[in-house]
Each structure stands twice: as C-alpha cells, then as structure tokens.
mmCIF file of C-alpha atoms and ligand atoms in Angstrom:
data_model
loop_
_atom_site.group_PDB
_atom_site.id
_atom_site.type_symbol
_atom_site.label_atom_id
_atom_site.label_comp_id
_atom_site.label_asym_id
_atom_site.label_seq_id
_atom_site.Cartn_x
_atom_site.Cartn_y
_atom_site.Cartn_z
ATOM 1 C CA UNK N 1042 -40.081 8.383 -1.868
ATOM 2 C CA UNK N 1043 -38.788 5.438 0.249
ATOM 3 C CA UNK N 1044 -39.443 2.411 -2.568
ATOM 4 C CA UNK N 1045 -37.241 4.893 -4.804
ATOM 5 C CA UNK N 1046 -34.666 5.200 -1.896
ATOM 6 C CA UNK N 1047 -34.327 1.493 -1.412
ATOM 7 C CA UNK N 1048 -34.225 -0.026 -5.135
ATOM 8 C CA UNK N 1049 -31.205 3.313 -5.661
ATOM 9 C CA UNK N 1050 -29.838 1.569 -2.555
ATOM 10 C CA UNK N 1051 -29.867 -1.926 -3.880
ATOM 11 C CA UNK N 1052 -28.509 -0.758 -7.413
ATOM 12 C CA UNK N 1053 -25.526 0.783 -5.649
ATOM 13 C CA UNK N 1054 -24.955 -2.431 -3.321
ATOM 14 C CA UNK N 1055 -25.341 -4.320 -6.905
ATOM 15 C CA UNK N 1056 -22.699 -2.128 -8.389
ATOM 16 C CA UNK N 1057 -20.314 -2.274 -5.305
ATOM 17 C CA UNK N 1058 -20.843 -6.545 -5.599
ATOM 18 C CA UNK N 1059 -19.926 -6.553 -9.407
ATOM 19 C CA UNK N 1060 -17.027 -4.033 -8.789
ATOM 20 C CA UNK N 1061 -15.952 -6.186 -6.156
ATOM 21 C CA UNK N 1062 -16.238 -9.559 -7.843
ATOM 22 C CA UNK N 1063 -14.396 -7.699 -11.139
ATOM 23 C CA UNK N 1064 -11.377 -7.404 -9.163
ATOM 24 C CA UNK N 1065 -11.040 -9.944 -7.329
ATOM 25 C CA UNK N 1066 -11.214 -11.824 -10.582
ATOM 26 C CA UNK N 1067 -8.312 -9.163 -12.017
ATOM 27 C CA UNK N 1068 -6.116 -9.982 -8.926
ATOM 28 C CA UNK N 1069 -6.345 -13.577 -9.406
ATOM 29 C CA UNK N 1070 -5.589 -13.427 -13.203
ATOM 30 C CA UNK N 1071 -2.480 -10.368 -12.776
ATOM 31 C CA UNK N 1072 -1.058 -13.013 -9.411
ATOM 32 C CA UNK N 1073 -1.297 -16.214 -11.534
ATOM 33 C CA UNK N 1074 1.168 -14.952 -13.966
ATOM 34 C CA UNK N 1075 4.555 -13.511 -11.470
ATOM 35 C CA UNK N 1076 3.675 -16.898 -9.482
ATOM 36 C CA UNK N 1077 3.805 -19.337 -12.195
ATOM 37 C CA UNK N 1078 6.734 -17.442 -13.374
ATOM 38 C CA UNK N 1079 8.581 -17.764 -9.956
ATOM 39 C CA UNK N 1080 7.605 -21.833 -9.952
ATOM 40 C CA UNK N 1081 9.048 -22.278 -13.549
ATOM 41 C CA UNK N 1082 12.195 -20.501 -12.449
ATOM 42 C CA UNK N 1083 12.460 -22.441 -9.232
ATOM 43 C CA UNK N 1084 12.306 -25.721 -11.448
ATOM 44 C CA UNK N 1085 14.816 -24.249 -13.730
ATOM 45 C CA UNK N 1086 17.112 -23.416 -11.257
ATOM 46 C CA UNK N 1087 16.928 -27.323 -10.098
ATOM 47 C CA UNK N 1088 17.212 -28.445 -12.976
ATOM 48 C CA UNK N 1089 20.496 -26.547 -13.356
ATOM 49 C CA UNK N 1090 22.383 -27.443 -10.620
ATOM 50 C CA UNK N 1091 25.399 -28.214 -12.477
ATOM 51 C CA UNK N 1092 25.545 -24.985 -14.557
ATOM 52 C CA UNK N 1093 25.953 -22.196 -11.855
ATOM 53 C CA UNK N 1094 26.137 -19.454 -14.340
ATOM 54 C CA UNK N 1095 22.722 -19.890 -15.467
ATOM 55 C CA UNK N 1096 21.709 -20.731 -11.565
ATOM 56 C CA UNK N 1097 22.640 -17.412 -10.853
ATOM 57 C CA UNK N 1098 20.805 -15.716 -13.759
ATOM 58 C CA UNK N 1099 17.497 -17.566 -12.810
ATOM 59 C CA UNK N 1100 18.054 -16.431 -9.700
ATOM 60 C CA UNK N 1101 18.657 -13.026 -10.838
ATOM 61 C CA UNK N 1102 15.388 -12.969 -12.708
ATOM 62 C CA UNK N 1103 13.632 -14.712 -9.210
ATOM 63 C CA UNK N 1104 14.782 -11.313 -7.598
ATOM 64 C CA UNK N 1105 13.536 -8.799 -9.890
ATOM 65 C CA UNK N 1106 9.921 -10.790 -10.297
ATOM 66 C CA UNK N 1107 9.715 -11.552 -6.410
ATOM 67 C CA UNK N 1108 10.574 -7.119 -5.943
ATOM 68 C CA UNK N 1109 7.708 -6.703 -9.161
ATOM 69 C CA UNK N 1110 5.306 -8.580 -7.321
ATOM 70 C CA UNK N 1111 5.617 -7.276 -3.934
ATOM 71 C CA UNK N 1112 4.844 -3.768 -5.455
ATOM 72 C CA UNK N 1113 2.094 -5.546 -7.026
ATOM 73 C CA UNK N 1114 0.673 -6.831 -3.495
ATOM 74 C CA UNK N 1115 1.346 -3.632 -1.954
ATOM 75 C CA UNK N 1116 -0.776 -1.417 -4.620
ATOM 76 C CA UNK N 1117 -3.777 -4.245 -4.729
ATOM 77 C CA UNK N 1118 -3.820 -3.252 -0.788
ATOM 78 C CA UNK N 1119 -3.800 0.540 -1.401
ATOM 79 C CA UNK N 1120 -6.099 0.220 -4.357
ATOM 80 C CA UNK N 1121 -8.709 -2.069 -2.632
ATOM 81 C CA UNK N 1122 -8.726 0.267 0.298
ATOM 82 C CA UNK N 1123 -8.631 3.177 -1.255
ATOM 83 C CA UNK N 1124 -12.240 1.503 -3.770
ATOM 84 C CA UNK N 1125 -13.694 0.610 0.148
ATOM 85 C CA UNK N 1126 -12.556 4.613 1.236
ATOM 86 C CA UNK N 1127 -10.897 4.309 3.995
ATOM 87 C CA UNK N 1128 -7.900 5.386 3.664
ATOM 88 C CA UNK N 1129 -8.880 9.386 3.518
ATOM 89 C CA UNK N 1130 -9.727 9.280 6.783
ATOM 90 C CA UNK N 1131 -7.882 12.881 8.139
ATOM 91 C CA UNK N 1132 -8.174 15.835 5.640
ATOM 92 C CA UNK N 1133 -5.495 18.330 6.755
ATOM 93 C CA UNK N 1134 -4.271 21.382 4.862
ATOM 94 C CA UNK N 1135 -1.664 20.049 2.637
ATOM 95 C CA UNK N 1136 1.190 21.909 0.587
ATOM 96 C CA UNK N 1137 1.020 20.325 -2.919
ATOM 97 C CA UNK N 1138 4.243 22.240 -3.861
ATOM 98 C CA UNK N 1139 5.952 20.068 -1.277
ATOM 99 C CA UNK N 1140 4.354 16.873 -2.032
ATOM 100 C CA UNK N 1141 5.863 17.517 -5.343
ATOM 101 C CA UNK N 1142 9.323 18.013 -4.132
ATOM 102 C CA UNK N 1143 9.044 14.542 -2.438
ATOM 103 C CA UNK N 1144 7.187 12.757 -5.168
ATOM 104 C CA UNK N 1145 10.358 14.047 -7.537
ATOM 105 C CA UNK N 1146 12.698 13.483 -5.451
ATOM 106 C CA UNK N 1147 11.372 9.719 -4.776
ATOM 107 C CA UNK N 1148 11.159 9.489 -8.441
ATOM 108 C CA UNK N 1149 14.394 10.398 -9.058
ATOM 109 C CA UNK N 1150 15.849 7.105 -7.307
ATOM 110 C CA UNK N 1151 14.012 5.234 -10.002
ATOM 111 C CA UNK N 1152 15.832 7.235 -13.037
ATOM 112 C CA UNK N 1153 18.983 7.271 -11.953
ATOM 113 C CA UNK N 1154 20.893 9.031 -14.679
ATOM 114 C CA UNK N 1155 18.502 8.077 -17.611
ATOM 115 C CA UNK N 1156 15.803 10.688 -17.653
ATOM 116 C CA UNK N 1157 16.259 14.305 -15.981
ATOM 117 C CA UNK N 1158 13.594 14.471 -13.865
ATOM 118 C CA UNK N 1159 13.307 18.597 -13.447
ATOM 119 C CA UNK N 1160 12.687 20.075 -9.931
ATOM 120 C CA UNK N 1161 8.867 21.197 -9.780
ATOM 121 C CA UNK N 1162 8.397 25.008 -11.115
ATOM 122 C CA UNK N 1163 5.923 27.271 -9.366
ATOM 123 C CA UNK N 1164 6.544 26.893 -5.719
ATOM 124 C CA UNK N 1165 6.700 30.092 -4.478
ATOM 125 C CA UNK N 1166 2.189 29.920 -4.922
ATOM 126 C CA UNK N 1167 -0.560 29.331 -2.636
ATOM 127 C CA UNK N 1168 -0.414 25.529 -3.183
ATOM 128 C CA UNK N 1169 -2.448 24.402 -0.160
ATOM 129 C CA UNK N 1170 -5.650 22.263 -0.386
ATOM 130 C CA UNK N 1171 -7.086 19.815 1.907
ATOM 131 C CA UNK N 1172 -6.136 16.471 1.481
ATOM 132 C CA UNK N 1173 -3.303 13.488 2.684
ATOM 133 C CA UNK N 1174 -0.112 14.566 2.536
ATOM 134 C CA UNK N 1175 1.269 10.519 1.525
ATOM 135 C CA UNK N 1176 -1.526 10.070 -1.227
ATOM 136 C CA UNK N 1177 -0.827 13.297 -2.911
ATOM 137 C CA UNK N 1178 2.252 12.588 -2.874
ATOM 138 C CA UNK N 1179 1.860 9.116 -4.320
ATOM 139 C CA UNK N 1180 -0.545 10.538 -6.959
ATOM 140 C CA UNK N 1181 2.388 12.765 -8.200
ATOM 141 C CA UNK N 1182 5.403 10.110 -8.014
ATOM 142 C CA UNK N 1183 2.964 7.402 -9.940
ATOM 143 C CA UNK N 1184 3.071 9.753 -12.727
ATOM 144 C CA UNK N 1185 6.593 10.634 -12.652
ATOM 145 C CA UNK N 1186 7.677 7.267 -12.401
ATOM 146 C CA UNK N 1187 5.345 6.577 -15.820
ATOM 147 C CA UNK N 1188 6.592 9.360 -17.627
ATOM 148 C CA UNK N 1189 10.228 8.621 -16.966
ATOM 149 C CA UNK N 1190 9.218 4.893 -17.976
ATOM 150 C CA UNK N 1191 7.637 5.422 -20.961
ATOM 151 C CA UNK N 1192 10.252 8.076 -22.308
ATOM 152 C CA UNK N 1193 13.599 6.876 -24.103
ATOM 153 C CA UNK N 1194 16.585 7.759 -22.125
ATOM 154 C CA UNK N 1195 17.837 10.681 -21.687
ATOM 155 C CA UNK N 1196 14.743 13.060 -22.278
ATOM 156 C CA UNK N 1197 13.341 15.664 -19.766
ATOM 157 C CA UNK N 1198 10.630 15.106 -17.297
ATOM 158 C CA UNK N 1199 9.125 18.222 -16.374
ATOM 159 C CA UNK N 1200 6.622 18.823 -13.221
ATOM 160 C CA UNK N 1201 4.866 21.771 -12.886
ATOM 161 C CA UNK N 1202 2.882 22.749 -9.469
ATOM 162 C CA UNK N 1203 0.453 26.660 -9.881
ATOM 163 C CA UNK N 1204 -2.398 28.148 -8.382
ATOM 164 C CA UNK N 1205 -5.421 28.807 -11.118
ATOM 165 C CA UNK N 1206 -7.671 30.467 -9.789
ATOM 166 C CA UNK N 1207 -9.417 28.239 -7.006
ATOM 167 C CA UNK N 1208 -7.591 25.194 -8.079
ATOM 168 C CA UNK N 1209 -4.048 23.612 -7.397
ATOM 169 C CA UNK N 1210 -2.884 22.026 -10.828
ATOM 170 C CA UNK N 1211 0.095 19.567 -10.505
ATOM 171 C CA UNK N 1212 1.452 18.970 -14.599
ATOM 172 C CA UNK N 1213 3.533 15.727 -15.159
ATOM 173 C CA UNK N 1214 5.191 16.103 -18.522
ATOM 174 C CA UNK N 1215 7.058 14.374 -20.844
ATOM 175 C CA UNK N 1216 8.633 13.777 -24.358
ATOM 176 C CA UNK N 1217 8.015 9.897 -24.846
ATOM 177 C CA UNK N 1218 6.111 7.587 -26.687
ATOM 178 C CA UNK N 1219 2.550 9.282 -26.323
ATOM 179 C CA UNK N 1220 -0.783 7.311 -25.848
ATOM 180 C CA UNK N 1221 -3.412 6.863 -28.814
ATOM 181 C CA UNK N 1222 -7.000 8.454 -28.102
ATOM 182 C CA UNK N 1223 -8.769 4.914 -27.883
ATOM 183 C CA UNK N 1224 -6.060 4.187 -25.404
ATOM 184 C CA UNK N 1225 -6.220 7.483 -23.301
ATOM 185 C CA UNK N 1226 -10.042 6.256 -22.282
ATOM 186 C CA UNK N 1227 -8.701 2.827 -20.850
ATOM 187 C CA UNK N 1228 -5.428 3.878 -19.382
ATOM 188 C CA UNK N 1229 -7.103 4.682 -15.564
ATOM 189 C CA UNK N 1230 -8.957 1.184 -15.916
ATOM 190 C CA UNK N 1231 -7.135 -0.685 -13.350
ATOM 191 C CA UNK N 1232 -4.532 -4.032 -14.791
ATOM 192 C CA UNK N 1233 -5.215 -2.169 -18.176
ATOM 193 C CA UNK N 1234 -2.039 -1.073 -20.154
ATOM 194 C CA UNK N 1235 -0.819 -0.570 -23.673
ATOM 195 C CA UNK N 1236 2.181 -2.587 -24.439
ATOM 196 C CA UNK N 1237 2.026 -5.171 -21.929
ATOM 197 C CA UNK N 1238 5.436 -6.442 -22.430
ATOM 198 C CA UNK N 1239 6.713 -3.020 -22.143
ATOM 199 C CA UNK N 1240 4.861 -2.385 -18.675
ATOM 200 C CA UNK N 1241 6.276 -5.973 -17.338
ATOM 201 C CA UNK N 1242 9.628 -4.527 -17.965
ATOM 202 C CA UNK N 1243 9.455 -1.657 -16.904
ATOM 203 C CA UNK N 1244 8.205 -3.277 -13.611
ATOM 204 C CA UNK N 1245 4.947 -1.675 -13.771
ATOM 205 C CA UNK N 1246 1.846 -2.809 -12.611
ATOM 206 C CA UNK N 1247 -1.223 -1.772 -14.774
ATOM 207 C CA UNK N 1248 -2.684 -0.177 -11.089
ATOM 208 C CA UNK N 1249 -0.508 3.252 -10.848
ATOM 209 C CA UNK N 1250 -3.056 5.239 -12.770
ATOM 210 C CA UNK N 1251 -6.244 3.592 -11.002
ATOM 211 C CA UNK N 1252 -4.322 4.466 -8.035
ATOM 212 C CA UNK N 1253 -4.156 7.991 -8.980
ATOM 213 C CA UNK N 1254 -7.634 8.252 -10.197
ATOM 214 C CA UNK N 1255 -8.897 6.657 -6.773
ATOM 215 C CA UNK N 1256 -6.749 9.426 -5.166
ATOM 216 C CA UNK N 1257 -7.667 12.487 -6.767
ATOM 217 C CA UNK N 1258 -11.403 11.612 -6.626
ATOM 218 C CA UNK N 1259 -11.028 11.090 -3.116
ATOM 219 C CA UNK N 1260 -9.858 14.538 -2.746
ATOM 220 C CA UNK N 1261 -12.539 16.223 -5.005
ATOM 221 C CA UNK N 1262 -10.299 16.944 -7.778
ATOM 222 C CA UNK N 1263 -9.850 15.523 -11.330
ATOM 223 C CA UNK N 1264 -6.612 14.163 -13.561
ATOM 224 C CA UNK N 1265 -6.627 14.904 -17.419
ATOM 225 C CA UNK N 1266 -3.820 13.515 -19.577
ATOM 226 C CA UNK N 1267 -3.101 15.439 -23.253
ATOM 227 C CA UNK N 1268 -1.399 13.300 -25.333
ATOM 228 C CA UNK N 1269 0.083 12.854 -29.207
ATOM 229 C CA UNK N 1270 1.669 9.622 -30.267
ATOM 230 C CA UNK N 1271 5.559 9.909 -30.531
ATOM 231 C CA UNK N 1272 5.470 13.404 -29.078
ATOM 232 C CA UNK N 1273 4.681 13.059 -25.123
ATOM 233 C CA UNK N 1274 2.306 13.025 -22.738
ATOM 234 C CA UNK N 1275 0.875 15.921 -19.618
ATOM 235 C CA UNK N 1276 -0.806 14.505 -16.676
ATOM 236 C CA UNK N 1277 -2.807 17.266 -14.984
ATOM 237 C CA UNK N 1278 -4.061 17.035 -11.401
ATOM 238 C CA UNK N 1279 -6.600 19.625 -10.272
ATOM 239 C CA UNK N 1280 -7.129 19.799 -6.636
ATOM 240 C CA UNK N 1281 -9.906 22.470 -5.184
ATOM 241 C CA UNK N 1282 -7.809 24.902 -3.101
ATOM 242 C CA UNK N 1283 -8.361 24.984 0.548
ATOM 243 C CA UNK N 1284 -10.903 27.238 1.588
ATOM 244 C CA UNK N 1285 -9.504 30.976 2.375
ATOM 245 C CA UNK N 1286 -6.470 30.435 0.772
ATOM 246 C CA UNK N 1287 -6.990 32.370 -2.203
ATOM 247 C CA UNK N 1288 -5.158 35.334 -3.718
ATOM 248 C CA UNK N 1289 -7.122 37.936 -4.180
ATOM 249 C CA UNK N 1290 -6.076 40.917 -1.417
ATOM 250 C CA UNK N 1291 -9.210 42.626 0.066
ATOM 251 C CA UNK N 1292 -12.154 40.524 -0.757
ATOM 252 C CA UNK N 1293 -14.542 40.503 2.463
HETATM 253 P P1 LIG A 1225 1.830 0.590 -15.492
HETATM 254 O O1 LIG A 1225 2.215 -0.043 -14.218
HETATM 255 O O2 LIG A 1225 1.690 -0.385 -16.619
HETATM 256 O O3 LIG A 1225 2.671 1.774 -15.849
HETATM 257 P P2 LIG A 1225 -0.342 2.524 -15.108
HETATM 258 O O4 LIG A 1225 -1.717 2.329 -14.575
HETATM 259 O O5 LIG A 1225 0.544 3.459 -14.371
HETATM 260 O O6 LIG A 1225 0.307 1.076 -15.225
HETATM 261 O O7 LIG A 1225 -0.447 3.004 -16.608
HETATM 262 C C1 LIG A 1225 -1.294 2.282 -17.516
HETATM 263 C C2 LIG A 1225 -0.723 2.322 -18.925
HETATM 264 O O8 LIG A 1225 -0.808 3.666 -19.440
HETATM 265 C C3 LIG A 1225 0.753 1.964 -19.020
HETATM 266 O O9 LIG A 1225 0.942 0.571 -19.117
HETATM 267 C C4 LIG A 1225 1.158 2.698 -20.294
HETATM 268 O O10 LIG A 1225 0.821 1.908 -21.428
HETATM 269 C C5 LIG A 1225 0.270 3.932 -20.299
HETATM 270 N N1 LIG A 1225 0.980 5.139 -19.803
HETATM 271 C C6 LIG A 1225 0.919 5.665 -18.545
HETATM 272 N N2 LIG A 1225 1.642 6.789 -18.440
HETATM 273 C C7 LIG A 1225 2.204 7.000 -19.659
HETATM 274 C C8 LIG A 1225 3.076 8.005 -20.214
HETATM 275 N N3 LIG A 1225 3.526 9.035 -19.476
HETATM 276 N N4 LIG A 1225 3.432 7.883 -21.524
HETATM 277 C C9 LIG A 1225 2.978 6.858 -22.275
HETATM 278 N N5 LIG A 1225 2.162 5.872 -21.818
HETATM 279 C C10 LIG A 1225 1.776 5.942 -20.533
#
C-alpha cells in the first residue's frame, strides 16, 4: 500500500544522499592529491630559479599533471551526470560496429606504436541497438585505452563487435598483466584501482570503468571482464539489439 510506497521512497532518497555524499567525499580526496602536487612543483620551480634545467623538468611534470587532472575534471562531470541520468536523454538506433571503429581509432592516438590496437572483427553483422552514439563509443575506447595500458609494449589489442542472438557483444581483449578475482569485484567501483602508482602513470583515473558501467546500464546492457593473472584480460559489453533488427528471415 501507500505507507509501503513512501518508506521504499525514502530508502531510495536515503541511498541517493549516501551515494551522493560518498563521492563527493572521493572527489575531494582524488583532487587534493594532483593539486598539492601542482603547489609543491610551483614552489620547486621558485625555488629553482637559478637551475633552468630542472625549471624546465618541473615544468614538464606541471604539464603532464595539469593534462591528468583535466581528464580527471572532465570524467567527475560525465560520471556525476551520468549517476543523476541525464545524459541518455535521446535513444536513437545506433551502429555499435561503427562506434567501435571510432573508439579504436581514438584509441589508437594513445598507443602510438607500442601496442597494435587491431581493427574491430565482425562488422559486416546486424550491430544496431538503441542507445548514444558518443557514450557507446566512450564505453568501448575506455576499455581500449585500459587494455593497451595495462599490457607491456608491443602486444596485441584485439576488439571484437557480433550479433548473438538478440544481443550486440563488443569484446576488448588483451595479453597483459590480468586482474586477480578479489580485484575483478572492485575494479567498476569508481577511484578504485589495483596498482595505484601504475594507474597515476599511466594517466588514468580510477573512473574509466565506473564510467563504463554507468553507460552500459544506462543502455540496458551488462559488461563482464574474464581474466587470469599474467595472461590478459576480455571486457565484454552486451547491448539488447534494437527491436526488429534480428536475423532470422521469415519470422511473422
Ligand atoms: P584507471 O584510470 O586506473 O585505468 P579504470 O576504472 O579504468 O581506472 O580501471 C580500474 C582499475 O582496473 C585499473 O586501475 C587497473 O588496475 C584495472 N584494470 C582495468 N582494465 C584492465 C586491464 N585491461 N588489464 C589489467 N587491469 C585492468
């Protein structure tokens, strides 16, 4: 009845609250770090004045941490909106198989010549669901960018877009470090990553997966990751296929 209606109601604003406060304490925590890093170079490069070798390298290092924590701005904004839902405003059909391309080819800007990032296989399928073109794409290039990332050099990246039965699977794959069990529960927890030190190098931002989670979930679909330690990792996106699209000739 009603009484059960409103105390649901009030456990869901609850949640939302607590959600909210959570990361707004997580932002605070994740901004205090580039920031004090960016004063204590600042003061270094003062102090330095006379030395303009290592004024230059501090102001190298200013560069890559003021770029790292731009991103880091950028995805808070997509990832707060996306928690609030309002960025999936206009469902439209969507081509994964080309959102694939893009995410790749995006991807591929990162690698440069370290990783070979492999064009997506399985095109020529009925790829199309209902979604956002930019956020499916985003969802794919987040975990292209991690795989390439968290691979050594010179290993193959391999993406994967096919119709099974009334789903669209996207597969992210690649021959890298791998991800524990324990770890492959926490690793869509937003800010929460593995080797920390690793991630800050890499430039990452502990949000790409809670990104892609947010995403996919918007869209009705669900990401699965297989993984073995010092053998690789597959990212799976499963997207329901838009409605009438499917392949079997004849049916009514
Ligand atoms: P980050 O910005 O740190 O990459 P993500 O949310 O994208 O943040 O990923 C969270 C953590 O999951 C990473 O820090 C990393 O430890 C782990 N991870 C993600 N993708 C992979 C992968 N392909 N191989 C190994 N570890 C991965």
């Amino acid at each position: 009845g009603l009484a059960l209606i409103l105390v649901d109601d009030r456990t869901q604003a609850r949640r939302v609250e607590e959600v909210r406060r959570d990361f707004v304490v997580n932002v605070s925590h994740e901004l205090k770090t580039p920031v004090g890093g960016l004063a204590l170079l600042a003061e270094a490069i003062a102090g330095a004045a006379d030395d303009p070798d290592a004024v230059s390298r501090f102001a190298g290092r200013m560069k890559v941490e003021t770029e790292r924590l731009t991103r880091l701005v950028a995805e808070i904004v997509d990832l707060s909106r996306l928690q609030a839902g309002d960025l999936l405003a206009d469902m439209v059909v969507v081509d994964v198989g080309a959102c694939a391309e893009e995410a790749v080819d995006q991807a591929r800007v990162v690698a440069g010549a370290r990783t070979v990032v492999a064009a997506p296989a399985g095109r020529p399928e009925n790829l199309r669901i209902y979604g956002d073109h930019d956020l499916v794409t985003t969802a794919i290039r987040n975990l292209v960018t991690n795989a390439i990332a968290y691979s050594d050099d010179k290993t193959r990246v391999g993406v994967v877009t096919r119709r099974v039965d009334d789903l669209v699977e996207v597969s992210v794959s690649d021959q890298g470090r791998g991800i524990s069990a324990q770890d492959q529960e926490r690793i869509f927890e937003r800010f929460y990553r593995v080797d920390p030190a690793r991630s800050r190098r890499t430039g990452g931002t502990g949000l790409g997966l809670s990104i892609v989670k947010h995403i996919i979930a918007g869209h009705g679909g669900s990401v699965s990751v297989w993984s073995e330690e010092g053998q690789g990792s597959t990212f799976t996106l499963r997207f329901p296929a838009a409605v009438g699209e499917t392949r079997a000739v004849g049916t009514p």
